Amino acid sequence: MTDKMSIIAFSGTEDKLMAAAIIASGAVANDLEVQIFVTFWGLTRTIKNDKTPPDLSFDGQKMKDKVFALMKQKKVPNWITMLKNAKEVGNIKVYGCAMFADLLEMKKEDLDPIVDDIIGVNEFVSLSKDSMTFFI
Amino acid sequence: MEEKIKPTKIIDARGSFCPGPLMELIKAYKSAKLNDIISVYSTDSGTKRDASAWIKKSNNELIGVFEHEGYYEIVMKKTKG
């Protein structure tokens, strides 16, 4: 039985990143090791001091104002806080995609400390062997 | 809950959303000692099932789920180190 979960966080919208953080939380609750590969728009949401406001994916656009207002009112933590909490419970590693980081000329120190390292696709795929894998 | 069961630790996760209360419970479980009783207060309905399932699956004892006004309480005993 697989005891690892791999998540490729490609999208940079808050809803999809929250989904990734929630699934990762469920995984560590079940003693799975988790590795998250943040790439493309997911990676852009880990850039330190980036003040771009969070957005929702296409399906959520019509409800955007309502959803963000409710989340604020109900004090729902953002995806990075959620992931930090899950990291305290189990083994979660967050890897930035080397290719996209290079393109944006970003180094590890330019990213939120939630990112443990920057690695290439080859290493991530090799770490993902025998794991259940999600692309979000 | 019944008065004779005294929790070693109470986690008040009311107002916190899935998976917050479960994550709080697991954190408390990890720092607890064997036979400690941990109680979680939650207003999130998903947690009732999720936390109960986690307690059973991790081979700990689910003492019970108690309904209170506006929230419920899940009580477990740490029976596995």
Short mmCIF file of C-alpha atoms in Angstrom, two decimals:
data_model
loop_
_atom_site.label_atom_id
_atom_site.label_comp_id
_atom_site.label_asym_id
_atom_site.label_seq_id
_atom_site.Cartn_x
_atom_site.Cartn_y
_atom_site.Cartn_z
CA MET A 1 0.00 0.00 0.00
CA THR A 2 1.22 3.46 -0.80
CA ASP A 3 2.36 5.54 2.15
CA LYS A 4 3.21 8.68 0.24
CA MET A 5 1.21 11.42 -1.39
CA SER A 6 2.50 13.77 -4.05
CA ILE A 7 0.71 16.96 -4.99
CA ILE A 8 1.64 19.10 -7.95
CA ALA A 9 0.28 22.56 -7.11
CA PHE A 10 0.17 24.19 -10.54
CA SER A 11 -2.73 26.59 -10.08
CA GLY A 12 -2.25 29.79 -8.13
CA THR A 13 -5.81 30.50 -7.09
CA GLU A 14 -6.65 30.42 -3.40
CA ASP A 15 -9.38 27.77 -3.81
CA LYS A 16 -7.09 25.27 -5.52
CA LEU A 17 -4.17 25.95 -3.18
CA MET A 18 -6.53 25.51 -0.22
CA ALA A 19 -7.68 22.22 -1.71
CA ALA A 20 -4.02 21.14 -1.91
CA ALA A 21 -3.42 22.17 1.73
CA ILE A 22 -6.57 20.41 2.94
CA ILE A 23 -5.76 17.18 1.08
CA ALA A 24 -2.22 17.34 2.50
CA SER A 25 -3.74 17.72 6.00
CA GLY A 26 -5.88 14.64 5.47
CA ALA A 27 -2.82 12.77 4.25
CA VAL A 28 -0.68 13.50 7.33
CA ALA A 29 -3.64 12.61 9.55
CA ASN A 30 -3.40 9.20 7.88
CA ASP A 31 0.35 8.97 8.43
CA LEU A 32 1.22 9.53 4.80
CA GLU A 33 4.36 11.40 3.88
CA VAL A 34 3.50 14.34 1.66
CA GLN A 35 5.50 16.19 -0.93
CA ILE A 36 4.14 19.21 -2.72
CA PHE A 37 5.68 20.54 -5.91
CA VAL A 38 4.69 24.19 -6.36
CA THR A 39 5.11 25.22 -9.95
CA PHE A 40 3.88 27.93 -12.34
CA TRP A 41 1.06 29.94 -10.68
CA GLY A 42 1.31 27.91 -7.50
CA LEU A 43 4.94 28.97 -7.18
CA THR A 44 4.05 32.64 -7.73
CA ARG A 45 1.84 32.45 -4.58
CA THR A 46 4.88 31.58 -2.48
CA ILE A 47 6.85 34.68 -3.46
CA LYS A 48 7.73 36.70 -0.36
CA ASN A 49 6.21 40.17 -0.04
CA ASP A 50 4.01 39.64 -3.09
CA LYS A 51 0.97 41.78 -2.46
CA THR A 52 -1.18 40.49 -5.34
CA PRO A 53 -4.59 39.75 -3.77
CA PRO A 54 -5.78 36.13 -3.79
CA ASP A 55 -8.09 35.08 -6.61
CA LEU A 56 -10.47 32.19 -7.26
CA SER A 57 -10.46 29.82 -10.20
CA PHE A 58 -12.78 30.35 -13.16
CA ASP A 59 -15.66 28.35 -11.63
CA GLY A 60 -15.63 30.56 -8.55
CA GLN A 61 -15.51 34.00 -10.20
CA LYS A 62 -19.23 34.71 -9.79
CA MET A 63 -19.07 34.01 -6.05
CA LYS A 64 -15.68 35.56 -5.46
CA ASP A 65 -16.69 38.58 -3.35
CA LYS A 66 -19.08 36.51 -1.26
CA VAL A 67 -16.60 33.68 -0.68
CA PHE A 68 -13.72 35.96 0.34
CA ALA A 69 -16.04 37.98 2.61
CA LEU A 70 -17.26 34.80 4.32
CA MET A 71 -13.73 33.47 4.67
CA LYS A 72 -12.65 36.71 6.32
CA GLN A 73 -15.72 36.83 8.57
CA LYS A 74 -15.27 33.20 9.63
CA LYS A 75 -11.51 33.58 10.01
CA VAL A 76 -10.67 30.76 7.61
CA PRO A 77 -6.87 30.56 7.45
CA ASN A 78 -5.20 31.02 4.08
CA TRP A 79 -3.57 28.06 2.36
CA ILE A 80 -0.06 28.78 3.63
CA THR A 81 -1.23 28.92 7.26
CA MET A 82 -3.21 25.73 6.73
CA LEU A 83 -0.15 24.03 5.31
CA LYS A 84 2.01 25.28 8.20
CA ASN A 85 -0.44 23.70 10.65
CA ALA A 86 -0.37 20.42 8.71
CA LYS A 87 3.45 20.51 8.73
CA GLU A 88 3.33 20.50 12.54
CA VAL A 89 1.31 17.28 12.44
CA GLY A 90 3.28 15.23 9.95
CA ASN A 91 6.00 15.04 7.39
CA ILE A 92 5.27 17.48 4.57
CA LYS A 93 7.91 18.82 2.23
CA VAL A 94 7.22 21.69 -0.12
CA TYR A 95 9.42 21.95 -3.18
CA GLY A 96 9.58 24.90 -5.55
CA CYS A 97 9.94 24.06 -9.23
CA ALA A 98 13.47 24.87 -10.37
CA MET A 99 12.44 25.56 -13.95
CA PHE A 100 9.83 28.21 -13.12
CA ALA A 101 11.95 29.69 -10.31
CA ASP A 102 14.77 30.12 -12.83
CA LEU A 103 12.43 31.75 -15.31
CA LEU A 104 11.30 34.28 -12.69
CA GLU A 105 14.86 34.61 -11.37
CA MET A 106 13.75 33.55 -7.91
CA LYS A 107 15.94 31.82 -5.35
CA LYS A 108 14.83 29.90 -2.26
CA GLU A 109 15.31 33.02 -0.11
CA ASP A 110 12.85 34.93 -2.31
CA LEU A 111 10.11 32.43 -1.43
CA ASP A 112 8.02 31.95 1.72
CA PRO A 113 9.77 29.75 4.32
CA ILE A 114 7.01 27.16 3.72
CA VAL A 115 9.12 26.15 0.69
CA ASP A 116 11.76 23.69 1.92
CA ASP A 117 13.85 23.53 -1.22
CA ILE A 118 13.93 24.15 -4.94
CA ILE A 119 14.23 20.99 -7.00
CA GLY A 120 13.85 19.90 -10.60
CA VAL A 121 11.12 17.78 -12.12
CA ASN A 122 13.38 14.75 -12.32
CA GLU A 123 13.98 14.72 -8.60
CA PHE A 124 10.31 15.30 -7.80
CA VAL A 125 9.16 12.49 -10.08
CA SER A 126 11.76 10.16 -8.62
CA LEU A 127 10.59 11.08 -5.07
CA SER A 128 7.01 10.42 -6.21
CA LYS A 129 7.64 6.79 -7.08
CA ASP A 130 4.94 4.59 -5.50
CA SER A 131 2.97 7.55 -4.23
CA MET A 132 -0.54 8.63 -4.99
CA THR A 133 -0.27 11.77 -7.04
CA PHE A 134 -2.59 14.73 -7.54
CA PHE A 135 -2.28 17.55 -10.03
CA ILE A 136 -4.12 20.63 -8.86
CA MET B 1 -19.75 14.70 28.87
CA GLU B 2 -20.14 12.51 31.95
CA GLU B 3 -18.71 14.09 35.05
CA LYS B 4 -16.53 11.16 36.04
CA ILE B 5 -14.36 11.51 32.91
CA LYS B 6 -11.93 14.36 33.43
CA PRO B 7 -10.04 15.36 30.30
CA THR B 8 -6.29 15.86 30.67
CA LYS B 9 -6.45 18.42 27.90
CA ILE B 10 -9.30 20.37 26.33
CA ILE B 11 -8.92 21.83 22.85
CA ASP B 12 -11.39 24.56 22.08
CA ALA B 13 -11.50 24.52 18.27
CA ARG B 14 -14.93 26.15 18.02
CA GLY B 15 -15.07 28.41 14.98
CA SER B 16 -12.20 26.58 13.30
CA PHE B 17 -12.92 24.90 9.97
CA CYS B 18 -12.02 21.51 8.56
CA PRO B 19 -9.27 20.34 8.84
CA GLY B 20 -8.34 22.70 11.73
CA PRO B 21 -9.92 20.82 14.66
CA LEU B 22 -8.50 17.45 13.55
CA MET B 23 -5.04 18.94 13.13
CA GLU B 24 -5.30 20.42 16.65
CA LEU B 25 -6.37 17.04 18.00
CA ILE B 26 -3.45 15.22 16.38
CA LYS B 27 -0.99 17.81 17.68
CA ALA B 28 -2.36 17.39 21.20
CA TYR B 29 -2.26 13.60 20.81
CA LYS B 30 1.42 13.69 19.83
CA SER B 31 2.41 15.65 22.92
CA ALA B 32 0.10 13.69 25.25
CA LYS B 33 1.08 10.83 27.53
CA LEU B 34 -0.36 7.33 27.40
CA ASN B 35 -3.85 7.17 28.97
CA ASP B 36 -4.31 10.94 28.73
CA ILE B 37 -7.84 11.98 27.87
CA ILE B 38 -8.18 14.62 25.19
CA SER B 39 -11.37 16.49 24.49
CA VAL B 40 -12.03 18.66 21.42
CA TYR B 41 -14.81 21.23 21.12
CA SER B 42 -15.85 21.86 17.54
CA THR B 43 -18.54 23.64 15.58
CA ASP B 44 -17.43 22.14 12.26
CA SER B 45 -19.70 19.27 11.27
CA GLY B 46 -17.12 17.43 9.14
CA THR B 47 -14.85 17.07 12.15
CA LYS B 48 -17.33 14.88 14.02
CA ARG B 49 -16.89 12.08 11.50
CA ASP B 50 -13.28 12.84 10.60
CA ALA B 51 -11.98 12.97 14.16
CA SER B 52 -13.94 9.87 15.24
CA ALA B 53 -12.58 7.95 12.26
CA TRP B 54 -9.03 9.12 12.99
CA ILE B 55 -9.25 8.09 16.65
CA LYS B 56 -10.41 4.57 15.73
CA LYS B 57 -7.99 4.15 12.86
CA SER B 58 -5.02 5.23 14.96
CA ASN B 59 -5.98 2.51 17.51
CA ASN B 60 -6.91 4.93 20.24
CA GLU B 61 -10.10 4.84 22.25
CA LEU B 62 -13.06 6.97 21.23
CA ILE B 63 -14.77 7.66 24.53
CA GLY B 64 -17.64 9.45 22.87
CA VAL B 65 -19.12 12.30 20.90
CA PHE B 66 -21.27 14.56 23.03
CA GLU B 67 -23.71 17.17 21.73
CA HIS B 68 -23.74 20.48 23.52
CA GLU B 69 -25.64 23.62 22.69
CA GLY B 70 -24.11 25.04 19.52
CA TYR B 71 -21.12 22.71 19.45
CA TYR B 72 -20.11 19.18 20.14
CA GLU B 73 -17.33 17.51 22.01
CA ILE B 74 -15.24 14.54 20.91
CA VAL B 75 -13.44 12.71 23.70
CA MET B 76 -10.61 10.28 23.21
CA LYS B 77 -8.15 8.37 25.34
CA LYS B 78 -4.59 7.92 24.13
CA THR B 79 -4.16 4.15 24.23
CA LYS B 80 -1.41 3.91 21.66
CA GLY B 81 2.02 5.52 22.03
#
